[in-house]
Structures are given as C-alpha cells and as structure tokens.
Coordinates of C-alpha atoms and ligand atoms in Angstrom, one line a residue:
M1 CA 29.0 -4.7 142.4
D2 CA 31.1 -1.5 142.2
K3 CA 30.8 1.5 144.4
K4 CA 28.4 3.4 142.1
T5 CA 25.9 0.6 142.2
I6 CA 22.7 1.3 144.1
L7 CA 20.5 -1.3 145.6
A8 CA 16.9 -0.1 145.9
I9 CA 14.7 -2.1 148.2
D10 CA 11.0 -1.4 148.2
V11 CA 9.2 -2.9 151.2
G12 CA 5.6 -3.5 150.1
T13 CA 2.6 -5.3 151.7
G14 CA 2.7 -8.0 149.0
M15 CA 6.4 -8.3 148.1
V16 CA 9.8 -6.9 148.9
K17 CA 11.1 -5.8 145.5
V18 CA 14.8 -5.0 144.8
L19 CA 16.4 -3.4 141.8
A20 CA 20.2 -3.1 141.4
G21 CA 21.0 -0.1 139.2
R22 CA 23.2 2.8 138.4
Q23 CA 22.4 6.2 137.1
E24 CA 24.5 7.1 134.1
A25 CA 25.9 10.5 133.3
D26 CA 23.0 11.2 130.8
G27 CA 20.5 10.7 133.6
R28 CA 19.3 7.3 132.4
V29 CA 19.1 4.5 135.0
E30 CA 20.9 1.3 133.9
L31 CA 19.5 -1.7 135.7
L32 CA 21.7 -4.7 136.5
G33 CA 19.1 -7.0 137.9
S34 CA 16.0 -7.5 140.0
G35 CA 14.8 -9.7 142.9
A36 CA 11.7 -10.1 145.0
A37 CA 10.5 -12.1 147.9
P38 CA 7.1 -12.4 149.7
T39 CA 6.9 -9.9 152.5
A40 CA 6.6 -11.1 156.1
G41 CA 6.3 -8.9 159.2
Y42 CA 4.9 -5.8 157.4
A43 CA 1.5 -5.0 156.0
R44 CA -0.5 -1.9 155.1
G45 CA 2.1 0.5 156.5
F46 CA 2.8 -1.3 159.8
V47 CA 5.8 -3.3 160.8
T48 CA 4.5 -6.2 162.8
D49 CA 7.6 -8.4 163.2
I50 CA 10.9 -6.7 162.5
N51 CA 13.0 -9.8 162.4
A52 CA 10.6 -11.6 159.9
L53 CA 10.7 -8.4 157.8
A54 CA 14.5 -8.3 157.8
H55 CA 14.6 -11.9 156.8
S56 CA 12.3 -11.4 153.8
I57 CA 14.4 -8.4 152.8
R58 CA 17.5 -10.6 153.0
Q59 CA 15.8 -13.2 150.7
A60 CA 14.9 -10.5 148.1
V61 CA 18.5 -9.1 148.2
D62 CA 19.9 -12.6 147.7
C63 CA 17.7 -12.9 144.6
V64 CA 19.1 -9.7 143.1
V65 CA 22.7 -10.6 144.0
M66 CA 22.2 -13.9 142.1
A67 CA 20.3 -12.3 139.2
A68 CA 22.8 -9.4 138.8
D69 CA 25.7 -11.7 139.5
C70 CA 27.2 -9.3 142.0
Q71 CA 28.0 -9.1 145.7
T72 CA 26.2 -6.7 148.0
A73 CA 28.3 -3.6 148.1
G74 CA 27.8 0.0 146.8
S75 CA 25.0 1.8 148.6
I76 CA 21.7 0.3 149.7
Y77 CA 18.6 2.3 150.2
L78 CA 15.4 1.0 151.7
G79 CA 12.0 2.5 150.9
I80 CA 9.0 1.9 153.2
S81 CA 5.7 3.6 153.6
G82 CA 2.8 4.0 155.9
S83 CA 1.8 5.3 159.2
M84 CA 5.3 5.3 160.7
F85 CA 5.9 8.6 158.9
T86 CA 4.8 12.0 159.9
A87 CA 4.6 14.8 157.4
Q88 CA 4.3 18.5 158.1
N89 CA 5.0 21.9 156.6
S90 CA 7.3 24.3 158.3
V91 CA 8.7 27.7 157.3
G92 CA 12.4 28.6 157.6
I93 CA 13.4 32.2 157.7
V94 CA 17.0 33.5 157.3
A95 CA 18.8 36.6 156.1
P96 CA 20.5 36.0 152.7
A97 CA 24.3 36.1 152.8
S98 CA 24.3 38.9 150.2
P99 CA 21.1 41.0 150.5
G100 CA 18.8 40.9 147.5
T101 CA 20.3 37.7 146.1
V102 CA 19.2 34.2 147.0
T103 CA 21.7 31.4 146.7
G104 CA 21.4 27.6 147.1
A105 CA 23.3 27.9 150.4
D106 CA 20.7 30.5 151.6
V107 CA 17.9 28.1 150.8
E108 CA 19.8 25.3 152.5
R109 CA 20.1 27.4 155.7
A110 CA 16.4 28.2 155.6
C111 CA 15.6 24.5 155.2
K112 CA 17.7 23.8 158.3
A113 CA 15.8 26.6 160.2
A114 CA 12.5 25.0 159.1
V115 CA 13.6 21.6 160.4
F116 CA 14.8 23.2 163.7
A117 CA 11.4 24.8 164.2
V118 CA 9.7 21.4 164.3
A119 CA 12.6 19.2 165.6
N120 CA 11.4 16.4 167.9
D121 CA 13.7 14.1 169.9
E122 CA 11.7 11.0 169.0
Y123 CA 11.7 11.5 165.2
E124 CA 14.4 11.5 162.6
V125 CA 13.9 13.8 159.6
L126 CA 14.2 11.8 156.3
H127 CA 13.1 14.3 153.7
V128 CA 13.1 18.1 153.6
L129 CA 11.5 19.4 150.4
P130 CA 11.5 23.2 149.8
A131 CA 7.9 23.8 148.7
K132 CA 8.0 27.5 148.0
E133 CA 10.4 30.4 148.6
N134 CA 9.7 34.1 148.9
A135 CA 12.6 35.7 147.1
A136 CA 14.2 38.2 149.4
Q137 CA 13.9 41.8 148.5
P138 CA 17.0 43.9 149.4
G139 CA 17.1 44.1 153.2
A140 CA 14.3 41.5 153.6
A141 CA 14.6 38.0 155.0
L142 CA 14.3 34.9 152.9
E143 CA 11.3 32.7 153.7
V144 CA 11.3 29.1 152.6
K145 CA 8.2 26.9 153.0
T146 CA 9.2 23.2 153.4
H147 CA 7.5 19.9 153.5
I148 CA 9.2 17.7 156.1
V149 CA 8.8 13.9 156.4
A150 CA 10.1 12.2 159.6
A151 CA 10.0 8.7 161.1
S152 CA 10.3 7.3 164.6
K153 CA 14.0 7.1 165.6
T154 CA 13.4 3.9 167.5
L155 CA 11.7 2.2 164.6
L156 CA 14.5 3.3 162.2
Q157 CA 17.1 2.1 164.6
N158 CA 15.5 -1.2 165.2
L159 CA 15.1 -1.8 161.4
T160 CA 18.7 -0.8 160.7
N161 CA 19.9 -3.2 163.5
A162 CA 17.7 -6.1 162.3
L163 CA 19.0 -5.6 158.7
S164 CA 22.6 -5.4 159.7
G165 CA 22.0 -8.6 161.8
N166 CA 21.1 -10.1 158.4
G167 CA 24.2 -8.7 156.7
I168 CA 22.5 -5.7 155.0
R169 CA 24.0 -2.3 155.8
V170 CA 21.6 0.4 154.6
S171 CA 22.9 3.8 153.5
G172 CA 19.5 5.4 154.1
I173 CA 15.8 4.7 154.7
V174 CA 13.4 6.7 152.7
A175 CA 9.6 7.2 152.4
G176 CA 8.7 5.1 149.3
G177 CA 5.8 7.2 148.1
I178 CA 7.8 10.4 148.3
V179 CA 10.8 9.2 146.4
A180 CA 8.5 7.6 143.8
A181 CA 6.7 11.0 143.3
E182 CA 10.0 13.0 143.3
G183 CA 11.7 10.5 140.9
M184 CA 8.9 10.8 138.4
K185 CA 8.4 14.6 138.8
N186 CA 10.2 15.5 135.6
E187 CA 8.9 12.6 133.6
L188 CA 5.2 13.1 133.9
P189 CA 3.3 13.5 130.7
G190 CA 1.9 17.0 130.3
Q191 CA 4.6 18.5 132.7
P192 CA 1.9 19.5 135.2
S193 CA 2.3 22.0 138.0
N194 CA -0.6 21.3 140.3
Y195 CA -1.3 17.6 140.6
I196 CA -1.8 14.6 142.8
F197 CA 0.5 11.6 142.6
I198 CA -0.8 8.3 144.1
D199 CA 1.2 5.1 144.5
I200 CA -1.4 2.5 145.2
G201 CA -0.1 -1.0 146.0
A202 CA -1.4 -4.0 147.8
G203 CA -1.9 -2.4 151.1
S204 CA -1.2 1.3 151.1
A205 CA -2.1 4.3 149.0
D206 CA 0.8 6.9 149.3
I207 CA -0.4 10.3 148.2
S208 CA 1.9 13.2 147.2
V209 CA 0.3 16.6 146.3
Y210 CA 2.2 19.1 144.2
A211 CA 1.5 22.8 143.8
D212 CA 3.6 24.9 141.4
G213 CA 5.7 21.8 140.8
R214 CA 6.7 21.4 144.4
L215 CA 5.6 18.8 147.0
F216 CA 3.4 20.5 149.6
S217 CA 1.4 17.6 151.2
S218 CA 1.8 13.9 151.6
A219 CA -0.1 11.1 153.4
S220 CA -0.4 7.4 153.5
L221 CA -3.8 5.5 153.7
P222 CA -4.1 1.8 154.4
L223 CA -5.9 1.1 151.2
G224 CA -4.9 -1.1 148.2
G225 CA -5.4 -4.0 145.9
D226 CA -5.3 -6.6 148.8
Y227 CA -8.9 -5.7 149.6
I228 CA -10.0 -6.6 146.1
T229 CA -8.1 -9.9 146.4
S230 CA -9.7 -10.7 149.7
D231 CA -13.2 -10.0 148.3
L232 CA -12.5 -12.4 145.4
M233 CA -11.2 -15.1 147.8
Q234 CA -14.5 -14.9 149.7
G235 CA -16.8 -14.4 146.8
L236 CA -15.4 -17.2 144.7
S237 CA -14.1 -19.5 147.4
V238 CA -10.6 -19.6 146.1
G239 CA -7.1 -19.2 147.6
R240 CA -5.1 -16.0 147.6
A241 CA -2.8 -16.9 144.6
H242 CA -5.8 -18.0 142.6
A243 CA -7.7 -14.8 143.4
E244 CA -4.6 -12.7 142.4
E245 CA -4.6 -14.5 139.0
I246 CA -8.4 -13.9 138.5
K247 CA -7.9 -10.2 139.4
R248 CA -5.1 -9.8 136.8
Y249 CA -7.1 -11.7 134.2
Y250 CA -10.1 -9.4 134.8
S251 CA -7.8 -6.4 134.5
R252 CA -7.0 -7.4 130.9
L253 CA -10.7 -7.6 129.9
S254 CA -12.9 -4.8 128.5
P255 CA -15.6 -3.4 130.8
N256 CA -17.8 -3.6 127.7
L257 CA -18.3 -7.4 128.4
R258 CA -20.8 -6.3 131.0
N259 CA -24.4 -7.3 130.4
Q260 CA -23.4 -9.6 127.6
G261 CA -23.9 -12.9 129.4
V262 CA -20.2 -13.7 129.2
I263 CA -19.0 -16.6 131.3
L264 CA -15.2 -16.7 132.1
D265 CA -13.2 -19.8 132.6
C266 CA -11.4 -18.9 135.8
N267 CA -10.1 -22.4 136.6
D268 CA -6.6 -22.9 137.9
Y269 CA -4.7 -26.1 138.6
G270 CA -6.9 -28.2 140.8
T271 CA -10.3 -26.5 140.1
T272 CA -12.9 -27.3 137.5
D273 CA -16.0 -25.4 138.8
K274 CA -14.8 -21.8 138.4
H275 CA -16.8 -20.7 135.4
I276 CA -17.6 -17.2 136.6
P277 CA -20.0 -14.8 135.0
F278 CA -18.2 -11.6 134.0
D279 CA -20.9 -9.5 135.6
F280 CA -20.3 -11.3 139.0
L281 CA -16.6 -10.4 138.9
Y282 CA -17.4 -6.9 137.7
D283 CA -19.7 -6.3 140.7
I284 CA -17.2 -7.6 143.2
I285 CA -14.2 -5.7 141.8
E286 CA -15.8 -2.5 140.7
S287 CA -17.6 -1.9 144.0
R288 CA -14.4 -2.3 146.0
V289 CA -12.4 -0.1 143.5
D290 CA -15.1 2.5 143.9
E291 CA -14.9 2.4 147.7
I292 CA -11.0 2.7 147.7
V293 CA -11.0 5.6 145.2
T294 CA -13.8 7.4 147.1
L295 CA -11.9 7.1 150.4
V296 CA -8.8 8.6 148.8
Y297 CA -10.9 11.4 147.3
D298 CA -12.6 12.1 150.6
D299 CA -9.2 12.4 152.3
L300 CA -8.0 14.9 149.6
K301 CA -11.2 16.9 149.2
P302 CA -10.6 19.4 152.0
L303 CA -7.1 20.0 150.8
M304 CA -8.2 20.6 147.2
D305 CA -11.0 22.9 148.4
N306 CA -8.5 24.9 150.5
H307 CA -6.1 25.2 147.7
L308 CA -8.8 26.5 145.4
S309 CA -10.0 29.1 148.0
D310 CA -6.5 30.2 149.2
H311 CA -4.7 30.2 145.9
G312 CA -7.4 30.1 143.2
Q313 CA -5.8 27.0 141.8
V314 CA -7.4 23.7 140.8
F315 CA -5.5 20.5 140.4
E316 CA -4.9 19.5 136.8
S317 CA -4.3 15.8 137.0
V318 CA -4.2 12.6 139.1
Y319 CA -1.2 10.3 138.3
L320 CA -1.6 6.8 139.5
T321 CA 1.2 4.3 139.9
G322 CA 1.9 1.1 142.0
G323 CA 0.7 -2.4 141.2
C324 CA -3.0 -1.6 141.9
G325 CA -2.6 1.5 139.7
A326 CA -2.0 -1.0 136.9
M327 CA -5.8 -1.8 137.0
P328 CA -7.6 0.1 134.3
S329 CA -10.6 0.1 136.6
V330 CA -8.7 2.2 139.2
A331 CA -7.8 4.9 136.6
A332 CA -11.3 4.9 135.1
C333 CA -12.9 5.2 138.6
A334 CA -10.4 8.0 139.7
A335 CA -11.3 10.0 136.5
K336 CA -15.0 9.7 137.4
V337 CA -14.6 10.6 141.1
F338 CA -11.9 13.3 140.8
Q339 CA -13.4 14.8 137.6
I340 CA -9.9 15.7 136.3
H341 CA -7.4 14.2 133.9
T342 CA -6.2 10.8 135.3
E343 CA -3.4 8.7 134.0
T344 CA -1.4 5.7 135.1
V345 CA 2.4 6.2 135.0
K346 CA 5.4 3.9 135.2
P347 CA 9.1 4.2 134.9
E348 CA 9.3 4.4 131.1
R349 CA 13.1 5.2 131.2
L350 CA 13.9 1.7 132.4
A351 CA 14.6 -1.3 130.1
V352 CA 11.3 -2.6 128.8
E353 CA 11.1 -5.6 131.1
Y354 CA 11.0 -3.4 134.2
V355 CA 8.4 -0.8 132.9
H356 CA 5.6 -1.5 135.3
P357 CA 3.8 0.7 137.8
A358 CA 4.9 -1.7 140.6
N359 CA 8.5 -0.7 139.9
T360 CA 8.0 3.1 140.3
V361 CA 9.1 3.1 143.9
C362 CA 12.3 1.2 143.2
Y363 CA 13.0 3.6 140.3
G364 CA 12.5 6.6 142.6
I365 CA 14.8 5.0 145.3
I366 CA 17.6 4.5 142.7
K367 CA 17.3 8.1 141.6
H368 CA 17.3 9.3 145.2
G369 CA 20.5 7.2 145.9
A370 CA 22.2 8.6 142.7
K371 CA 21.3 12.2 143.8
V372 CA 22.8 11.6 147.3
A373 CA 25.9 10.1 145.8
A374 CA 26.3 13.1 143.4
S375 CA 25.9 15.6 146.3
E376 CA 28.4 13.7 148.4
L377 CA 30.9 13.8 145.5
A378 CA 30.4 17.5 145.1
T379 CA 31.0 18.0 148.9
E380 CA 34.2 15.9 148.7
R381 CA 35.3 17.9 145.7
S382 CA 34.7 21.2 147.3
A383 CA 36.5 20.0 150.5
W384 CA 39.4 18.9 148.2
N385 CA 39.3 22.3 146.4
V386 CA 39.5 24.2 149.7
F387 CA 42.4 21.9 150.8
V388 CA 44.2 22.5 147.4
H389 CA 43.6 26.2 147.6
K390 CA 44.9 26.4 151.2
A391 CA 47.9 24.3 150.3
K392 CA 48.7 26.5 147.3
R393 CA 48.5 29.6 149.5
L394 CA 50.8 28.0 152.1
L395 CA 53.3 27.0 149.4
K396 CA 52.7 30.3 147.6
I397 CA 52.3 28.4 144.2
Ligands
LIG401 N1 -1.8 -6.3 136.2 C1 -2.4 -6.1 137.4 N2 -3.8 -6.1 137.5 C2 -4.4 -6.0 138.7 N3 -3.7 -5.9 139.8 C3 -2.4 -5.9 139.8 C4 -1.7 -6.0 138.6 N4 -0.3 -5.9 138.9 C5 -0.3 -5.8 140.2 N5 -1.5 -5.8 140.8 C6 -1.8 -5.7 142.2 O1 -1.0 -4.7 142.8 C7 -0.8 -5.0 144.1 C8 0.7 -5.0 144.3 O2 1.2 -3.7 144.0 P1 2.6 -3.2 144.6 O3 3.7 -4.2 144.3 O4 2.8 -1.8 144.2 O5 2.3 -3.3 146.2 P2 3.2 -3.4 147.4 O6 4.4 -2.4 147.2 O7 3.6 -4.8 147.7 O8 2.3 -2.9 148.6 P3 2.2 -1.5 149.4 O9 0.8 -1.1 149.2 O10 2.4 -1.8 150.8 O11 3.1 -0.5 148.8 C9 -1.4 -6.3 144.4 O12 -2.7 -6.1 145.0 C10 -1.6 -6.9 143.0 O13 -2.7 -7.8 142.9
LIG402 MG1 4.5 -0.3 147.4

C-alpha cells in the first residue's frame, strides 16, 4: 500500500467496514478493496469493551489487506458515531489582516477563536466547520459561526492505545455521520441548501442539518434497523441471521402486496414452518419504522420550527443513507412524516459493487483523509517555498 492509500474504517453496530482507497486528481475515489467483520464491544453509539472492539477492527483490517493485496501503511482513519461526541455552535471574532478583505487565513483564525471560546480540558476537538461568516466591513471585525464536534480525550486515547496494541496506528478519529454528510455534500441530487442528512444504520441515526449549504447542527440518536431485526426475531421465532434475511427480502417487495392474502416462503436452512403472511410482516416492520422515523422527526421538530421563525427558511429535503436507509419503507415513511422531499443517497462515484448506502460513511472517511493529505502537502510546500525564498535571499540569487 503506498503512502497515498487511505484506509477508512467505519465502526458500526452491526459490522466494522473497511475500504482501502485513494482519491485521484480528478476527485474520483479509486477503491482498492474492502473488508468487514462483525462488531464486538460497541453498539448503538457506546463502546462497551474497548479491547473486543479493537480486535474486531483488526479482523476487518486483515480482510481488506488480503482483499486489496496490500500491507497496512498509508494513512488510517477511523469513523465512529454516537453519544461519545458533543456538538455545539460557537462564534469566533477576529480583525481581518487587511481591513475590508476576508481571506482564508482570517477565517482560520476566527475558527481557532471559536474553538478557544468553548475549549474544555476533557474533550478533544475533531471537527470545526465554519457555518456562516459575516463578511467584515472596512474597520469591522470578522465574525465566523462554527459547528464544533468534540469527543472525550480519555476515550480517544484508550481507543488509540487499544488499536496500536493490535498493530493499527490511526492518523485520525472522525465522527462517522459528519464525514458522511460532508463527503456527500456536493454530490446530493438537486444541490440543496437547507436540508437534513440522516445516516441510519443498525443502531444509530446520525443527523446532520445544513442551512445555506453549511452544517449547523448534528446529533446522534440510538435508533436503527436492529430494532426491526429484534422485532422479527421475536415475532417469527427465528434467529438473528434469519431475521436479517427476512427483513432484506421484505425490503425488495412492493407494499402493494398488502391485503392481497399473500403468503411468503420465509424458510431458511433448517426451517420448514416459516410461511408468513405478507400482512403480518408488514405490521411488524412498518410499525417499527414509523416509530423510528417519528422519534427522529420529534427530535428535529424544534430545530426546524426555530429555523423557520428565525430565518424564514424551511428545509427542502431529507437525504437518507446508511444500511437502514436502504429500506424503501424508511424513505416512504420519512416523506410522510417530514412532509418534504425525501431521497435515499449512496456513494454513486464509487465502482458499482460498492454503491450502497451502508458504504457512505467509509466513502466520507476516505474523502476526509484525502482532504487532510492535500492540506498537509500544501503546508509542506509552503514551508518549502518559504525556505527556498529565504535561501535565495541569503545567497542573493
Ligand atoms: N437491503 C436492505 N434492506 C433492509 N435492511 C438493510 C438492507 N441493507 C442493510 N440493512 C440494514 O442496515 C443495518 C446496517 O446498516 P449499517 O451498516 O449502516 O449499520 P452500522 O454502521 O453497522 O451501524 P450504526 O447504526 O452503528 O452506524 C442493519 O440493520 C441491516 O439489516
Ligand atoms: Mg454506521
């Protein structure tokens, strides 16, 4: 694996998924391989056993190393989500270097000031996203509103140590839901400005809210497709793997089969009695989907109302991604509950075999890694240019 290769690890409730990829000069992500392993020690946004988690990450990384026929090198980024993150908005105010003109360096200083305003010894800042800036008038200060995501330093340190104990040296830990939303930002159909992006997986719904094209709110709720699987396990007296199969089978069927007296053959190896009425499955699955979507909506409703009253803006769309977002029922229910355009999105720019909503987080992590690498290269180059310039002056070339 060469230095430009990025290993993106997405820690999910169901699986640890890993993609090895590289962002090409034209912006496309070239994938070299993928791997996955069942998750242990983490569920619904909580780390319960850090060593078990590190071990399952190691297994998933071993899979990708074999699949992509490469050794672990390059940079490794780990995405995780859930309640370990805190998100808040903070305003940074600075005087622009040249009054009346706002440069990237001014915005960067304002972001640092915003972080400083909310700095906390126990938390490490992972993402600082400038949400809005008030362009400075001549003589006036520059004000930048930022969205800041941080995580417990102790947890990050423990995770990093457990991973390095398993031979994995991470270059960075990121909030999975945020990098997924940011990675897809310029690829969303309709190029919306005010929208809600939800990565809904097995155990967490990571919500990112955008206004004027910039992230201004994020949250993670412990809701996902695992609840539907558990309901099916109970309602049909089947094991987890069998219930997962039935859920995916149901997802491919039309809701128009309802009230038609259709009986589905839901047998798996070892069962013969699972001839299930479609209406029975429909009732189990749709009532849980309705509950999950309504809980997400209830969480967002005050924010949507405030945005309307403060800025006179309504949200245009809801974009769903993540494995549970692949269920047509979830998109249909979200459209009904939110009463706005709803669409499921996936990383379409990847090779066709990877185009699935469950891969959006890994895609976002690779793009994040490529962005960090590009900015490090730019810093190295500018440091080199300063050095060359100084050397030229000294040598009077
Ligand atoms: N085609 C499908 N139809 C129905 N459900 C699906 C489909 N594909 C995936 N899922 C469901 O999506 C969930 C897994 O999604 P995903 O891989 O995004 O979750 P995760 O990242 O492991 O969990 P987390 O919620 O912690 O991020 C499972 O509940 C799985 O059953
Ligand atoms: Mg996930």
